[in-house]
């Protein structure tokens, strides 16, 4: 039998697979297999500086398109400049970094099965490797109950400078519709701006044409003029209300390392998954030479620990979606953004302390207490939506 030509084959070549490849190549030979011709296209992935540590920042650095040394939020009658840095990767910056790496190969094909030592493609071909990793993205599972953060964004070239020097991660001064609505702005250079219409919503559907019109109105209201719509991106991210991590992992094979949204690794309140994907990449670097089972075990342990720590964020998601009426959600967010900045940074990083949690939950409640109390049970109902 011919030996496998890759140490690691990864099913899926999205964010988590790409970060894993960046972290372990060229020490390991990696093959990324995705059904799409350009799996990274139409994505900007951002993170807060405090989400990752210095070592992670160092290995991620080549893939960063732009970093900023602060970020702003805007609510009616209240704006705040936060000093916490922010950075973004996009399909081009991450793709170019991957292509420059020796020992990373890609293949366009649909994967029909993953086992510990290889994958099977839709044409029946089998690809063997030292380890196969499953990174095929999100799929619904009965162990998780979700709502949605949905958005459509356009990267615009404007006819003149927009005047922004930092991202506006929430401009919630806009009329509220379909849940909590805000605009998200990333100033890539003086004239280039990513403008994203975003909703925390009970429904996943988003009308693209309506969002395009909303973006055009928003841009015009700021006195900006569009020279070119450079590209568009849209997404529907899961926001977790309830998650039985043990039930989820009992349903998964114990010898297949699984990462990214396929492993339900994301922040329950923001849907961001980049910091989790980086942690998984570090674990792969540490354990891949031990074989699939020890690596799968290390990843699973990390997921279970993380899920236990994230209970508080699932409670906040329930308060946002179940205790607050859709048009009250902005008030909940506004109150949160009045809290001390280190607390906000720790929440984004998933590292809230007990004092932070008490501080977030006490004070004048942004939603009626009786409705808030109904959100406390975190167990999955018999039939999650
Ligand atoms: C437009 C957009 C913007 C986002 N912005 C951010 C952000 O700013 N920060 C952040 O942290 N998160 C962000 N997210 C959320 C999350 O981080 C991303 O969804 C991230 O890409 C998830 O990474 P992943 O590797 O788990 O899945 P994906 O990146 O979705 O990759 C999964 C890949 O598997 C492939 N695949 C699936 N099934 C098969 C199959 N059978 N055979 C072969 N290939 C298959 C898919 O084609 C896909 O390319 C964003 C999401 C979207 C959609």
PDB file of C-alpha atoms and ligand atoms in Angstrom, residues 11-17 33-36 39 42-47 86 109-112 135-138 151 184 233-237 259-262 271-275, ligand 1:
ATOM      1  CA  UNK A  11     -12.615  18.003   5.371  1.00  0.00           C
ATOM      2  CA  UNK A  12     -13.714  21.611   4.825  1.00  0.00           C
ATOM      3  CA  UNK A  13     -11.368  24.501   4.031  1.00  0.00           C
ATOM      4  CA  UNK A  14     -13.102  27.397   5.779  1.00  0.00           C
ATOM      5  CA  UNK A  15     -11.790  29.471   8.666  1.00  0.00           C
ATOM      6  CA  UNK A  16     -11.020  26.736  11.208  1.00  0.00           C
ATOM      7  CA  UNK A  17      -9.308  24.460   8.677  1.00  0.00           C
ATOM      8  CA  UNK A  33     -10.635  19.464   0.827  1.00  0.00           C
ATOM      9  CA  UNK A  34     -13.679  21.673   0.203  1.00  0.00           C
ATOM     10  CA  UNK A  35     -16.693  21.404  -2.040  1.00  0.00           C
ATOM     11  CA  UNK A  36     -16.478  25.097  -2.955  1.00  0.00           C
ATOM     12  CA  UNK A  39     -14.178  28.472   0.356  1.00  0.00           C
ATOM     13  CA  UNK A  42     -17.080  36.588   0.790  1.00  0.00           C
ATOM     14  CA  UNK A  43     -15.828  36.616   4.372  1.00  0.00           C
ATOM     15  CA  UNK A  44     -14.302  39.110   6.746  1.00  0.00           C
ATOM     16  CA  UNK A  45     -13.342  37.598  10.099  1.00  0.00           C
ATOM     17  CA  UNK A  46     -12.703  40.028  12.919  1.00  0.00           C
ATOM     18  CA  UNK A  47     -11.662  39.722  16.539  1.00  0.00           C
ATOM     19  CA  UNK A  86      -9.746  45.202  16.799  1.00  0.00           C
ATOM     20  CA  UNK A 109     -14.356  17.875  -3.861  1.00  0.00           C
ATOM     21  CA  UNK A 110     -17.394  16.948  -1.811  1.00  0.00           C
ATOM     22  CA  UNK A 111     -16.571  14.807   1.207  1.00  0.00           C
ATOM     23  CA  UNK A 112     -19.173  12.152   1.971  1.00  0.00           C
ATOM     24  CA  UNK A 135     -14.124  21.003   9.762  1.00  0.00           C
ATOM     25  CA  UNK A 136     -17.245  20.987   7.585  1.00  0.00           C
ATOM     26  CA  UNK A 137     -18.949  23.942   9.254  1.00  0.00           C
ATOM     27  CA  UNK A 138     -22.242  24.351  11.088  1.00  0.00           C
ATOM     28  CA  UNK A 151     -26.177  40.381   8.249  1.00  0.00           C
ATOM     29  CA  UNK A 184     -21.195  47.612  11.596  1.00  0.00           C
ATOM     30  CA  UNK A 233     -20.823  39.287   2.143  1.00  0.00           C
ATOM     31  CA  UNK A 234     -23.734  37.821   4.039  1.00  0.00           C
ATOM     32  CA  UNK A 235     -24.091  35.419   6.920  1.00  0.00           C
ATOM     33  CA  UNK A 236     -26.450  33.919   9.451  1.00  0.00           C
ATOM     34  CA  UNK A 237     -24.529  33.098  12.614  1.00  0.00           C
ATOM     35  CA  UNK A 259     -13.052  21.659  14.866  1.00  0.00           C
ATOM     36  CA  UNK A 260     -14.811  24.919  14.079  1.00  0.00           C
ATOM     37  CA  UNK A 261     -18.571  25.245  13.832  1.00  0.00           C
ATOM     38  CA  UNK A 262     -18.756  21.508  13.089  1.00  0.00           C
ATOM     39  CA  UNK A 271     -21.386  33.905  17.045  1.00  0.00           C
ATOM     40  CA  UNK A 272     -17.653  34.697  16.607  1.00  0.00           C
ATOM     41  CA  UNK A 273     -15.535  31.582  16.211  1.00  0.00           C
ATOM     42  CA  UNK A 274     -12.057  32.819  15.336  1.00  0.00           C
ATOM     43  CA  UNK A 275     -10.625  32.641  18.891  1.00  0.00           C
TER      44      UNK A 275
HETATM   45  C1  LIG B   1     -19.810  36.353   6.213  1.00  0.00           C
HETATM   46  C2  LIG B   1     -19.395  35.892   7.591  1.00  0.00           C
HETATM   47  C3  LIG B   1     -18.672  36.744   8.406  1.00  0.00           C
HETATM   48  C4  LIG B   1     -18.269  36.315   9.688  1.00  0.00           C
HETATM   49  N1  LIG B   1     -17.564  37.171  10.468  1.00  0.00           N
HETATM   50  C5  LIG B   1     -17.021  36.697  11.604  1.00  0.00           C
HETATM   51  C6  LIG B   1     -16.137  37.507  12.362  1.00  0.00           C
HETATM   52  O1  LIG B   1     -15.966  38.699  12.049  1.00  0.00           O
HETATM   53  N2  LIG B   1     -15.500  36.968  13.424  1.00  0.00           N
HETATM   54  C7  LIG B   1     -15.712  35.674  13.790  1.00  0.00           C
HETATM   55  O2  LIG B   1     -15.062  35.184  14.736  1.00  0.00           O
HETATM   56  N3  LIG B   1     -16.624  34.930  13.166  1.00  0.00           N
HETATM   57  C8  LIG B   1     -17.262  35.397  12.076  1.00  0.00           C
HETATM   58  N4  LIG B   1     -18.136  34.611  11.394  1.00  0.00           N
HETATM   59  C9  LIG B   1     -18.601  33.375  12.048  1.00  0.00           C
HETATM   60  C10 LIG B   1     -17.669  32.184  11.934  1.00  0.00           C
HETATM   61  O3  LIG B   1     -16.408  32.489  12.475  1.00  0.00           O
HETATM   62  C11 LIG B   1     -17.494  31.756  10.493  1.00  0.00           C
HETATM   63  O4  LIG B   1     -18.710  31.223  10.053  1.00  0.00           O
HETATM   64  C12 LIG B   1     -16.346  30.777  10.249  1.00  0.00           C
HETATM   65  O5  LIG B   1     -16.088  30.786   8.873  1.00  0.00           O
HETATM   66  C13 LIG B   1     -16.623  29.371  10.736  1.00  0.00           C
HETATM   67  O6  LIG B   1     -15.498  28.579  10.444  1.00  0.00           O
HETATM   68  P1  LIG B   1     -15.612  27.021  10.149  1.00  0.00           P
HETATM   69  O7  LIG B   1     -14.284  26.590   9.639  1.00  0.00           O
HETATM   70  O8  LIG B   1     -16.190  26.319  11.297  1.00  0.00           O
HETATM   71  O9  LIG B   1     -16.715  26.902   9.010  1.00  0.00           O
HETATM   72  P2  LIG B   1     -16.699  27.497   7.549  1.00  0.00           P
HETATM   73  O10 LIG B   1     -15.749  28.647   7.459  1.00  0.00           O
HETATM   74  O11 LIG B   1     -18.124  27.711   7.216  1.00  0.00           O
HETATM   75  O12 LIG B   1     -16.090  26.321   6.673  1.00  0.00           O
HETATM   76  C14 LIG B   1     -16.736  25.106   6.475  1.00  0.00           C
HETATM   77  C15 LIG B   1     -16.367  24.639   5.078  1.00  0.00           C
HETATM   78  O13 LIG B   1     -16.745  23.268   4.940  1.00  0.00           O
HETATM   79  C16 LIG B   1     -17.152  23.090   3.607  1.00  0.00           C
HETATM   80  N5  LIG B   1     -17.971  21.878   3.545  1.00  0.00           N
HETATM   81  C17 LIG B   1     -19.142  21.620   4.190  1.00  0.00           C
HETATM   82  N6  LIG B   1     -19.576  20.381   3.898  1.00  0.00           N
HETATM   83  C18 LIG B   1     -18.656  19.857   3.051  1.00  0.00           C
HETATM   84  C19 LIG B   1     -18.556  18.603   2.383  1.00  0.00           C
HETATM   85  N7  LIG B   1     -19.462  17.645   2.568  1.00  0.00           N
HETATM   86  N8  LIG B   1     -17.492  18.389   1.582  1.00  0.00           N
HETATM   87  C20 LIG B   1     -16.540  19.351   1.394  1.00  0.00           C
HETATM   88  N9  LIG B   1     -16.597  20.560   1.996  1.00  0.00           N
HETATM   89  C21 LIG B   1     -17.639  20.797   2.821  1.00  0.00           C
HETATM   90  C22 LIG B   1     -17.933  24.351   3.259  1.00  0.00           C
HETATM   91  O14 LIG B   1     -17.978  24.539   1.854  1.00  0.00           O
HETATM   92  C23 LIG B   1     -17.093  25.410   3.983  1.00  0.00           C
HETATM   93  O15 LIG B   1     -16.160  26.035   3.120  1.00  0.00           O
HETATM   94  C24 LIG B   1     -18.595  35.021  10.147  1.00  0.00           C
HETATM   95  C25 LIG B   1     -19.367  34.200   9.322  1.00  0.00           C
HETATM   96  C26 LIG B   1     -19.766  34.627   8.072  1.00  0.00           C
HETATM   97  C27 LIG B   1     -20.624  33.709   7.219  1.00  0.00           C
END
